[in-house]
């Protein structure tokens, strides 16, 4: 047993897995840019109040899952690691007067989030989200655009079969009456509620509706639906969202029990699952409208909508579907040589290839050529550049490690030859490794 281990529920992302995540991060940032979202970065931790007030005190995320940092007396400040990105981004929007920028402000962020959750498969205490937020547009067209963006992300990542669940949960005009009706409904069935849910009954009955507890399935299925109680403005907004989704060809299913885990949502709420999967750990993304949040965090009333997609779970879903998760893994070429001590030439050649934009690794040890070639093959490199006596005549041998063929190439043309050869090979995919660092199991 090693003396130290990563904290429970936190994983080391070893090279194959980190590269899979990097591929998704790159896809996310390019896709968001295609829709006009610009990158933003907020701190990994904030004043705890940003989350407590923004997300709501009667939520799992705040009640049970917030990672609070030990306060230092000199600061007198309570801090918490961010459990989700929206509250921090909205805090930044208010702090930096972004309501004076052209509206909506469309921003995107990808990074780790932290929740003190019970670790299990697909549920980690540190996990990565791809997030977009459009602040300052009341919708409904932007709601549909954001859902279409999420839908496209999964498809471009390689997940073809996802199900988008959609609901509207009303606004401060129609929700109070609905919540009162829901409270009365659950009160009448209080005996059927597990203790935690019973405690929530008076404080936040929407949380009961959101519960994935099987024992509540029948009760929740028969509960009054928000979608049947929308005021005229919310109903018109929801019809608008659906019309725009139809116009851009996004399919979805209506899910009346979907209320999302966080308090700040109004109107549009959506969640995404891999086809055939259900349950709390299966959601691969979710989002919604939060028209009250900017005001809650001290700004002027400003509408907003966004989503957070769970990249760890997208990787798991890709693996489950047998799809490739890794990007480029190996150097294109490894420079080896018959004079083991001549590290100088090998390093110089590799440096020249890198200057030409090609991925290469030089053998910088002094083992024999046979061992160097074995290591090159294990690296997953596609080519070996073999430096030998011919170097005095200006040539090296270029060996295709997969095809097993070899030919002399002038050093002066090496970069060009490699570049041409690399275009005809699907480089790197053959070397895909396993996954690393599954979380510890709860015992
Ligand atoms: P939420 O804001 O809870 O809806 O989270 C948005 C997305 O982040 C979810 O749909 C999941 O894909 C992902 N996610 C949330 N919590 C976790 C977690 N503990 N571990 C891994 N992924 C998570």
Short mmCIF file of C-alpha atoms and ligand atoms in Angstrom, two decimals:
data_model
loop_
_atom_site.label_atom_id
_atom_site.label_comp_id
_atom_site.label_asym_id
_atom_site.label_seq_id
_atom_site.Cartn_x
_atom_site.Cartn_y
_atom_site.Cartn_z
CA UNK A 1 0.00 0.00 0.00
CA UNK A 2 1.42 3.41 -0.93
CA UNK A 3 1.64 5.88 1.97
CA UNK A 4 -0.55 8.41 0.21
CA UNK A 5 -3.53 8.08 -2.07
CA UNK A 6 -5.76 10.55 -3.91
CA UNK A 7 -8.68 11.61 -1.70
CA UNK A 8 -11.74 9.38 -1.93
CA UNK A 9 -13.94 10.23 -4.90
CA UNK A 10 -11.15 12.17 -6.60
CA UNK A 11 -9.29 10.61 -9.48
CA UNK A 12 -5.93 10.92 -11.10
CA UNK A 13 -6.58 11.23 -14.81
CA UNK A 14 -3.72 9.26 -16.33
CA UNK A 15 -2.60 9.98 -19.89
CA UNK A 16 -5.14 8.01 -21.96
CA UNK A 17 -8.07 9.27 -19.90
CA UNK A 18 -6.79 12.84 -19.66
CA UNK A 19 -6.38 12.89 -23.43
CA UNK A 20 -9.95 11.73 -23.85
CA UNK A 21 -11.07 14.58 -21.62
CA UNK A 22 -8.82 17.03 -23.48
CA UNK A 23 -10.47 16.01 -26.75
CA UNK A 24 -13.89 16.86 -25.27
CA UNK A 25 -12.60 20.15 -23.84
CA UNK A 26 -11.28 21.14 -27.26
CA UNK A 27 -14.51 20.16 -28.97
CA UNK A 28 -16.45 22.14 -26.35
CA UNK A 29 -14.47 25.34 -26.77
CA UNK A 30 -14.56 25.20 -30.58
CA UNK A 31 -18.27 24.44 -30.62
CA UNK A 32 -19.12 27.22 -28.17
CA UNK A 33 -17.06 29.65 -30.30
CA UNK A 34 -19.07 28.58 -33.37
CA UNK A 35 -22.19 29.81 -31.54
CA UNK A 36 -20.60 33.07 -30.40
CA UNK A 37 -19.83 32.08 -26.78
CA UNK A 38 -16.61 33.54 -25.43
CA UNK A 39 -14.46 31.92 -22.75
CA UNK A 40 -14.66 33.05 -19.14
CA UNK A 41 -12.86 31.70 -16.08
CA UNK A 42 -14.05 32.11 -12.51
CA UNK A 43 -12.27 30.94 -9.33
CA UNK A 44 -12.40 27.33 -8.16
CA UNK A 45 -13.77 28.63 -4.86
CA UNK A 46 -16.05 31.50 -3.92
CA UNK A 47 -17.62 33.01 -0.82
CA UNK A 48 -19.91 30.23 0.35
CA UNK A 49 -22.84 32.66 0.18
CA UNK A 50 -22.61 32.79 -3.61
CA UNK A 51 -23.73 29.16 -3.68
CA UNK A 52 -25.93 29.21 -0.59
CA UNK A 53 -27.93 32.15 -1.81
CA UNK A 54 -27.69 31.41 -5.53
CA UNK A 55 -28.37 27.69 -5.51
CA UNK A 56 -30.70 27.69 -2.51
CA UNK A 57 -30.19 26.38 1.01
CA UNK A 58 -32.72 23.56 0.72
CA UNK A 59 -30.89 21.64 -2.00
CA UNK A 60 -28.63 18.61 -1.80
CA UNK A 61 -25.85 20.61 -3.41
CA UNK A 62 -25.82 23.16 -0.58
CA UNK A 63 -27.27 21.17 2.31
CA UNK A 64 -25.02 18.12 1.98
CA UNK A 65 -22.52 18.44 -0.83
CA UNK A 66 -20.72 21.75 -0.44
CA UNK A 67 -16.96 21.46 0.15
CA UNK A 68 -16.41 24.20 2.73
CA UNK A 69 -12.83 25.38 3.16
CA UNK A 70 -11.49 25.77 6.67
CA UNK A 71 -11.84 29.49 7.41
CA UNK A 72 -8.75 31.42 8.51
CA UNK A 73 -9.28 33.85 11.29
CA UNK A 74 -7.49 36.71 9.54
CA UNK A 75 -9.86 36.51 6.57
CA UNK A 76 -13.08 35.96 8.47
CA UNK A 77 -14.51 34.57 5.27
CA UNK A 78 -16.32 31.30 4.56
CA UNK A 79 -15.31 29.82 1.24
CA UNK A 80 -16.60 26.85 -0.69
CA UNK A 81 -15.30 24.96 -3.70
CA UNK A 82 -17.60 25.56 -6.66
CA UNK A 83 -20.19 22.78 -7.02
CA UNK A 84 -21.39 24.17 -10.36
CA UNK A 85 -20.38 27.07 -12.60
CA UNK A 86 -23.50 29.25 -12.99
CA UNK A 87 -23.55 30.98 -9.60
CA UNK A 88 -19.88 32.04 -9.91
CA UNK A 89 -20.36 33.29 -13.47
CA UNK A 90 -23.43 35.30 -12.46
CA UNK A 91 -21.51 36.68 -9.47
CA UNK A 92 -18.82 37.83 -11.95
CA UNK A 93 -21.50 39.31 -14.25
CA UNK A 94 -22.79 41.45 -11.39
CA UNK A 95 -19.37 42.32 -9.95
CA UNK A 96 -17.95 43.52 -13.29
CA UNK A 97 -21.02 45.46 -14.41
CA UNK A 98 -21.51 43.19 -17.40
CA UNK A 99 -25.12 44.37 -17.71
CA UNK A 100 -23.63 47.41 -19.50
CA UNK A 101 -22.09 45.13 -22.16
CA UNK A 102 -24.08 44.28 -25.28
CA UNK A 103 -26.72 41.76 -24.16
CA UNK A 104 -26.92 38.86 -24.01
CA UNK A 105 -23.49 38.14 -22.57
CA UNK A 106 -22.67 34.68 -23.93
CA UNK A 107 -19.87 32.93 -22.09
CA UNK A 108 -18.48 29.41 -21.78
CA UNK A 109 -16.30 27.68 -19.23
CA UNK A 110 -15.00 24.13 -18.90
CA UNK A 111 -13.41 22.89 -15.71
CA UNK A 112 -13.66 20.87 -12.53
CA UNK A 113 -16.57 21.13 -10.09
CA UNK A 114 -16.61 19.74 -6.54
CA UNK A 115 -19.42 18.08 -4.62
CA UNK A 116 -19.16 16.16 -1.37
CA UNK A 117 -21.24 13.38 -2.80
CA UNK A 118 -21.18 9.65 -2.02
CA UNK A 119 -18.62 8.41 -4.56
CA UNK A 120 -19.75 5.67 -6.93
CA UNK A 121 -19.56 4.84 -10.61
CA UNK A 122 -20.19 8.03 -12.56
CA UNK A 123 -20.43 10.13 -9.42
CA UNK A 124 -17.23 11.77 -8.30
CA UNK A 125 -16.30 14.46 -5.85
CA UNK A 126 -14.36 16.25 -8.57
CA UNK A 127 -15.85 16.16 -12.04
CA UNK A 128 -15.60 18.19 -15.22
CA UNK A 129 -18.33 20.25 -16.81
CA UNK A 130 -18.69 22.02 -20.12
CA UNK A 131 -20.82 25.03 -19.35
CA UNK A 132 -22.40 27.79 -21.42
CA UNK A 133 -24.43 30.75 -20.16
CA UNK A 134 -26.42 33.38 -22.10
CA UNK A 135 -27.24 36.20 -19.70
CA UNK A 136 -29.60 39.02 -20.67
CA UNK A 137 -31.93 37.36 -23.21
CA UNK A 138 -35.45 36.43 -22.06
CA UNK A 139 -35.88 33.83 -24.82
CA UNK A 140 -37.51 31.65 -26.01
CA UNK A 141 -35.30 31.39 -29.13
CA UNK A 142 -32.07 31.37 -27.11
CA UNK A 143 -33.44 28.52 -24.97
CA UNK A 144 -33.78 26.41 -28.11
CA UNK A 145 -30.38 27.49 -29.41
CA UNK A 146 -28.72 26.36 -26.19
CA UNK A 147 -30.50 22.99 -26.21
CA UNK A 148 -29.51 22.51 -29.85
CA UNK A 149 -25.91 23.32 -28.93
CA UNK A 150 -25.96 20.66 -26.21
CA UNK A 151 -27.49 18.15 -28.61
CA UNK A 152 -24.80 18.88 -31.20
CA UNK A 153 -22.01 18.53 -28.63
CA UNK A 154 -22.97 14.93 -27.84
CA UNK A 155 -23.23 14.01 -31.49
CA UNK A 156 -19.90 15.58 -32.41
CA UNK A 157 -18.32 13.88 -29.38
CA UNK A 158 -19.48 10.53 -30.81
CA UNK A 159 -22.66 9.83 -28.80
CA UNK A 160 -25.43 9.43 -31.33
CA UNK A 161 -28.27 8.30 -29.09
CA UNK A 162 -29.14 10.76 -26.39
CA UNK A 163 -32.55 11.67 -25.03
CA UNK A 164 -33.34 15.28 -24.15
CA UNK A 165 -35.97 15.67 -21.45
CA UNK A 166 -37.75 18.99 -21.39
CA UNK A 167 -40.06 20.74 -18.95
CA UNK A 168 -41.18 24.18 -17.86
CA UNK A 169 -41.38 24.87 -14.15
CA UNK A 170 -43.05 28.27 -14.33
CA UNK A 171 -41.99 31.53 -12.73
CA UNK A 172 -42.75 33.60 -9.60
CA UNK A 173 -46.20 34.38 -11.02
CA UNK A 174 -47.49 30.83 -11.40
CA UNK A 175 -45.11 28.71 -9.33
CA UNK A 176 -46.29 29.65 -5.82
CA UNK A 177 -49.82 28.38 -6.47
CA UNK A 178 -48.41 25.23 -8.06
CA UNK A 179 -46.03 24.66 -5.13
CA UNK A 180 -48.95 25.11 -2.70
CA UNK A 181 -50.95 22.53 -4.62
CA UNK A 182 -47.99 20.16 -4.64
CA UNK A 183 -47.45 20.63 -0.89
CA UNK A 184 -51.10 19.80 -0.24
CA UNK A 185 -50.78 16.71 -2.44
CA UNK A 186 -47.70 15.38 -0.61
CA UNK A 187 -49.11 16.34 2.78
CA UNK A 188 -52.07 14.11 2.00
CA UNK A 189 -49.58 11.29 1.29
CA UNK A 190 -47.07 12.13 4.04
CA UNK A 191 -47.14 8.58 5.39
CA UNK A 192 -45.71 7.30 2.11
CA UNK A 193 -42.72 9.66 2.19
CA UNK A 194 -39.24 8.61 3.39
CA UNK A 195 -38.03 10.73 6.36
CA UNK A 196 -35.74 13.04 4.32
CA UNK A 197 -38.50 13.85 1.87
CA UNK A 198 -41.00 14.40 4.66
CA UNK A 199 -38.64 16.96 6.19
CA UNK A 200 -38.51 18.75 2.86
CA UNK A 201 -42.24 18.77 2.40
CA UNK A 202 -42.87 22.21 3.85
CA UNK A 203 -39.60 23.77 2.76
CA UNK A 204 -39.24 22.64 -0.85
CA UNK A 205 -41.73 20.09 -2.20
CA UNK A 206 -40.25 20.40 -5.69
CA UNK A 207 -37.29 18.45 -4.34
CA UNK A 208 -39.58 15.50 -3.64
CA UNK A 209 -40.83 15.55 -7.21
CA UNK A 210 -37.22 15.56 -8.38
CA UNK A 211 -36.33 12.52 -6.24
CA UNK A 212 -35.16 9.45 -8.14
CA UNK A 213 -36.17 7.20 -5.20
CA UNK A 214 -38.08 4.23 -6.66
CA UNK A 215 -40.36 4.21 -3.62
CA UNK A 216 -41.73 7.56 -4.78
CA UNK A 217 -42.20 6.69 -8.46
CA UNK A 218 -45.94 6.05 -8.35
CA UNK A 219 -46.65 8.97 -6.02
CA UNK A 220 -44.64 11.35 -8.21
CA UNK A 221 -46.22 10.10 -11.42
CA UNK A 222 -49.67 11.03 -10.10
CA UNK A 223 -48.58 14.43 -8.71
CA UNK A 224 -49.90 17.67 -10.23
CA UNK A 225 -47.76 18.81 -13.16
CA UNK A 226 -46.22 22.29 -13.41
CA UNK A 227 -46.77 22.27 -17.13
CA UNK A 228 -50.56 22.16 -16.57
CA UNK A 229 -50.42 25.15 -14.21
CA UNK A 230 -48.33 27.65 -16.20
CA UNK A 231 -49.48 31.26 -16.34
CA UNK A 232 -50.17 32.70 -19.81
CA UNK A 233 -46.68 34.22 -20.16
CA UNK A 234 -44.91 30.99 -19.14
CA UNK A 235 -47.14 28.92 -21.41
CA UNK A 236 -46.39 31.22 -24.35
CA UNK A 237 -42.67 31.04 -23.57
CA UNK A 238 -42.73 27.25 -23.45
CA UNK A 239 -44.66 27.06 -26.72
CA UNK A 240 -41.99 29.33 -28.21
CA UNK A 241 -39.17 27.09 -27.01
CA UNK A 242 -40.87 24.06 -28.55
CA UNK A 243 -41.52 25.85 -31.86
CA UNK A 244 -37.86 26.89 -32.11
CA UNK A 245 -36.65 23.39 -31.22
CA UNK A 246 -38.88 22.06 -33.97
CA UNK A 247 -37.48 24.62 -36.42
CA UNK A 248 -33.91 23.44 -35.80
CA UNK A 249 -34.84 19.76 -35.78
CA UNK A 250 -34.09 18.90 -32.15
CA UNK A 251 -36.05 15.98 -30.75
CA UNK A 252 -36.99 15.83 -27.08
CA UNK A 253 -39.45 14.21 -24.70
CA UNK A 254 -41.63 16.13 -22.27
CA UNK A 255 -40.85 15.15 -18.68
CA UNK A 256 -43.25 16.74 -16.20
CA UNK A 257 -41.30 15.52 -13.15
CA UNK A 258 -38.11 17.26 -14.22
CA UNK A 259 -37.46 20.19 -11.88
CA UNK A 260 -33.62 20.19 -11.73
CA UNK A 261 -31.65 20.03 -8.52
CA UNK A 262 -31.05 23.73 -8.04
CA UNK A 263 -33.48 26.36 -6.79
CA UNK A 264 -32.69 29.12 -9.23
CA UNK A 265 -34.34 27.65 -12.27
CA UNK A 266 -37.41 29.26 -13.84
CA UNK A 267 -39.39 28.19 -16.89
CA UNK A 268 -37.28 26.04 -19.22
CA UNK A 269 -35.53 23.04 -17.62
CA UNK A 270 -33.86 20.21 -19.49
CA UNK A 271 -31.74 17.17 -18.84
CA UNK A 272 -29.93 14.78 -21.16
CA UNK A 273 -29.53 11.00 -20.79
CA UNK A 274 -27.88 8.35 -22.93
CA UNK A 275 -30.69 6.41 -24.67
CA UNK A 276 -32.04 3.69 -22.40
CA UNK A 277 -30.44 5.05 -19.23
CA UNK A 278 -32.29 6.57 -16.30
CA UNK A 279 -31.51 7.44 -12.71
CA UNK A 280 -29.56 10.14 -11.03
CA UNK A 281 -26.08 8.97 -12.01
CA UNK A 282 -26.96 8.64 -15.67
CA UNK A 283 -27.64 12.28 -16.59
CA UNK A 284 -24.94 13.50 -18.93
CA UNK A 285 -26.03 17.11 -18.81
CA UNK A 286 -28.68 19.53 -17.79
CA UNK A 287 -29.59 23.15 -17.79
CA UNK A 288 -32.29 25.71 -17.73
CA UNK A 289 -33.44 29.26 -17.38
CA UNK A 290 -32.67 31.25 -14.23
CA UNK A 291 -34.43 34.57 -14.60
CA UNK A 292 -34.19 35.39 -10.87
CA UNK A 293 -30.54 34.56 -10.22
CA UNK A 294 -28.83 37.82 -11.22
CA UNK A 295 -31.12 39.71 -8.84
CA UNK A 296 -30.58 37.14 -6.07
CA UNK A 297 -26.86 37.79 -6.30
CA UNK A 298 -27.28 41.55 -6.11
CA UNK A 299 -27.72 42.65 -9.73
CA UNK A 300 -30.59 44.21 -11.63
CA UNK A 301 -33.33 41.78 -12.69
CA UNK A 302 -31.82 40.04 -15.72
CA UNK A 303 -32.91 36.83 -17.43
CA UNK A 304 -30.43 34.04 -18.15
CA UNK A 305 -30.14 30.48 -19.35
CA UNK A 306 -27.34 27.94 -19.46
CA UNK A 307 -26.31 24.31 -19.26
CA UNK A 308 -23.65 22.15 -17.67
CA UNK A 309 -22.65 18.94 -19.43
CA UNK A 310 -20.86 16.25 -17.41
CA UNK A 311 -17.74 15.36 -19.35
CA UNK A 312 -16.73 12.43 -17.13
CA UNK A 313 -20.08 10.81 -17.83
CA UNK A 314 -19.82 11.56 -21.55
CA UNK A 315 -16.53 9.64 -21.53
CA UNK A 316 -18.15 6.75 -19.64
CA UNK A 317 -21.05 6.70 -22.11
CA UNK A 318 -18.63 6.71 -25.05
CA UNK A 319 -16.75 3.80 -23.53
CA UNK A 320 -19.99 1.92 -22.90
CA UNK A 321 -20.93 2.47 -26.55
CA UNK A 322 -17.51 1.13 -27.62
CA UNK A 323 -16.61 4.46 -29.22
CA UNK A 324 -13.08 5.85 -29.37
CA UNK A 325 -12.44 8.23 -26.47
CA UNK A 326 -8.83 9.15 -27.07
CA UNK A 327 -7.28 11.75 -29.26
CA UNK A 328 -3.68 11.80 -30.47
CA UNK A 329 -1.64 9.59 -28.16
CA UNK A 330 1.81 8.92 -29.48
CA UNK A 331 4.63 10.81 -31.13
CA UNK A 332 4.54 10.48 -34.88
CA UNK A 333 8.20 9.52 -35.08
CA UNK A 334 10.94 8.36 -32.75
CA UNK A 335 14.53 9.20 -33.62
CA UNK A 336 16.86 6.28 -32.92
CA UNK A 337 20.46 5.66 -33.86
CA UNK A 338 23.13 3.00 -34.32
CA UNK A 339 25.65 5.04 -32.33
CA UNK A 340 24.00 4.96 -28.88
CA UNK A 341 26.15 7.77 -27.48
CA UNK A 342 25.24 10.23 -30.23
CA UNK A 343 22.35 11.81 -28.34
CA UNK A 344 23.37 15.13 -29.82
CA UNK A 345 22.32 14.24 -33.39
CA UNK A 346 19.11 12.57 -32.26
CA UNK A 347 18.06 15.53 -30.13
CA UNK A 348 18.92 17.94 -32.95
CA UNK A 349 16.82 16.01 -35.50
CA UNK A 350 13.84 15.81 -33.16
CA UNK A 351 14.12 19.53 -32.46
CA UNK A 352 14.04 20.26 -36.19
CA UNK A 353 10.93 18.11 -36.65
CA UNK A 354 9.20 19.88 -33.76
CA UNK A 355 10.09 23.24 -35.33
CA UNK A 356 8.30 21.97 -38.44
CA UNK A 357 5.24 21.23 -36.26
CA UNK A 358 5.67 17.44 -36.11
CA UNK A 359 5.37 15.36 -32.93
CA UNK A 360 8.55 13.44 -32.35
CA UNK A 361 10.55 11.90 -29.55
CA UNK A 362 14.28 11.38 -29.60
CA UNK A 363 15.88 8.40 -27.90
CA UNK A 364 17.95 10.30 -25.34
CA UNK A 365 19.29 7.27 -23.52
CA UNK A 366 22.29 5.29 -24.65
CA UNK A 367 20.82 1.81 -25.04
CA UNK A 368 21.51 -0.28 -28.13
CA UNK A 369 19.61 0.29 -31.41
CA UNK A 370 17.55 -2.91 -31.03
CA UNK A 371 16.25 -1.78 -27.63
CA UNK A 372 15.62 1.72 -28.97
CA UNK A 373 13.45 0.30 -31.76
CA UNK A 374 11.53 -1.92 -29.33
CA UNK A 375 10.77 1.12 -27.18
CA UNK A 376 9.69 3.11 -30.25
CA UNK A 377 7.17 0.43 -31.18
CA UNK A 378 5.85 0.30 -27.59
CA UNK A 379 5.37 4.08 -27.69
CA UNK A 380 2.83 3.63 -30.43
CA UNK A 381 5.04 5.73 -32.74
CA UNK A 382 4.28 5.19 -36.36
CA UNK A 383 7.73 5.86 -37.75
CA UNK A 384 11.29 5.39 -36.62
CA UNK A 385 13.98 7.64 -38.03
CA UNK A 386 17.19 5.62 -37.87
CA UNK A 387 20.41 7.57 -37.76
CA UNK A 388 23.39 5.53 -39.00
CA UNK A 389 26.59 5.76 -41.01
CA UNK A 390 24.70 7.21 -44.00
CA UNK A 391 24.31 10.45 -42.11
CA UNK A 392 27.72 11.52 -43.48
CA UNK A 393 26.09 11.33 -46.95
CA UNK A 394 23.08 13.31 -45.72
CA UNK A 395 20.64 10.41 -45.40
CA UNK A 396 18.70 8.63 -42.64
CA UNK A 397 16.47 5.55 -42.80
CA UNK A 398 12.74 6.14 -42.39
CA UNK A 399 11.02 3.00 -41.11
CA UNK A 400 7.24 2.56 -41.12
CA UNK A 401 6.86 0.58 -37.89
CA UNK A 402 3.43 -0.78 -38.75
CA UNK A 403 4.11 -1.75 -42.35
CA UNK A 404 7.65 -2.90 -41.53
CA UNK A 405 9.03 -1.13 -44.60
CA UNK A 406 12.08 1.10 -44.68
CA UNK A 407 13.77 3.48 -47.11
CA UNK A 408 16.55 6.06 -47.22
CA UNK A 409 15.46 9.71 -46.98
CA UNK A 410 17.64 12.84 -47.24
CA UNK A 411 17.75 14.58 -43.86
CA UNK A 412 16.90 17.82 -45.63
CA UNK A 413 13.55 16.33 -46.73
CA UNK A 414 12.74 14.46 -43.52
CA UNK A 415 10.07 16.84 -42.19
CA UNK A 416 8.31 17.00 -45.55
CA UNK A 417 8.41 13.20 -46.00
CA UNK A 418 7.04 12.60 -42.51
CA UNK A 419 4.32 15.15 -42.95
CA UNK A 420 3.17 13.55 -46.19
CA UNK A 421 3.29 10.05 -44.69
CA UNK A 422 1.39 11.15 -41.56
CA UNK A 423 -1.54 12.39 -43.66
CA UNK A 424 -2.14 8.91 -45.04
CA UNK A 425 -2.20 7.23 -41.60
CA UNK A 426 -4.78 7.38 -38.84
CA UNK A 427 -2.07 7.99 -36.35
CA UNK A 428 -2.29 7.26 -32.63
CA UNK A 429 -5.61 5.44 -32.47
CA UNK A 430 -4.07 1.98 -32.27
CA UNK A 431 -2.36 2.81 -29.00
CA UNK A 432 -5.50 3.62 -26.99
CA UNK A 433 -4.98 2.49 -23.42
CA UNK A 434 -7.36 1.50 -20.64
CA UNK A 435 -8.97 3.78 -18.13
CA UNK A 436 -7.41 4.74 -14.89
CA UNK A 437 -8.41 5.62 -11.42
CA UNK A 438 -11.93 4.32 -10.85
CA UNK A 439 -13.21 5.83 -7.60
CA UNK A 440 -13.12 3.84 -4.42
CA UNK A 441 -16.30 2.01 -3.65
CA UNK A 442 -18.47 2.92 -0.74
CA UNK A 443 -18.22 0.14 1.81
P1 LIG B 1 -26.32 19.20 -12.36
O1 LIG B 1 -26.05 20.66 -12.25
O2 LIG B 1 -26.34 18.48 -11.05
O3 LIG B 1 -27.49 18.86 -13.22
O4 LIG B 1 -25.05 18.63 -13.12
C1 LIG B 1 -24.88 18.79 -14.50
C2 LIG B 1 -24.19 17.55 -15.05
O5 LIG B 1 -22.93 17.37 -14.40
C3 LIG B 1 -24.94 16.27 -14.76
O6 LIG B 1 -25.90 16.02 -15.78
C4 LIG B 1 -23.84 15.24 -14.77
O7 LIG B 1 -23.55 14.84 -16.08
C5 LIG B 1 -22.67 15.99 -14.22
N1 LIG B 1 -22.48 15.69 -12.79
C6 LIG B 1 -23.15 16.21 -11.74
N2 LIG B 1 -22.68 15.73 -10.57
C7 LIG B 1 -21.69 14.87 -10.89
C8 LIG B 1 -20.80 14.04 -10.12
N3 LIG B 1 -20.83 14.01 -8.78
N4 LIG B 1 -19.90 13.27 -10.80
C9 LIG B 1 -19.84 13.30 -12.15
N5 LIG B 1 -20.63 14.06 -12.92
C10 LIG B 1 -21.56 14.84 -12.31
#
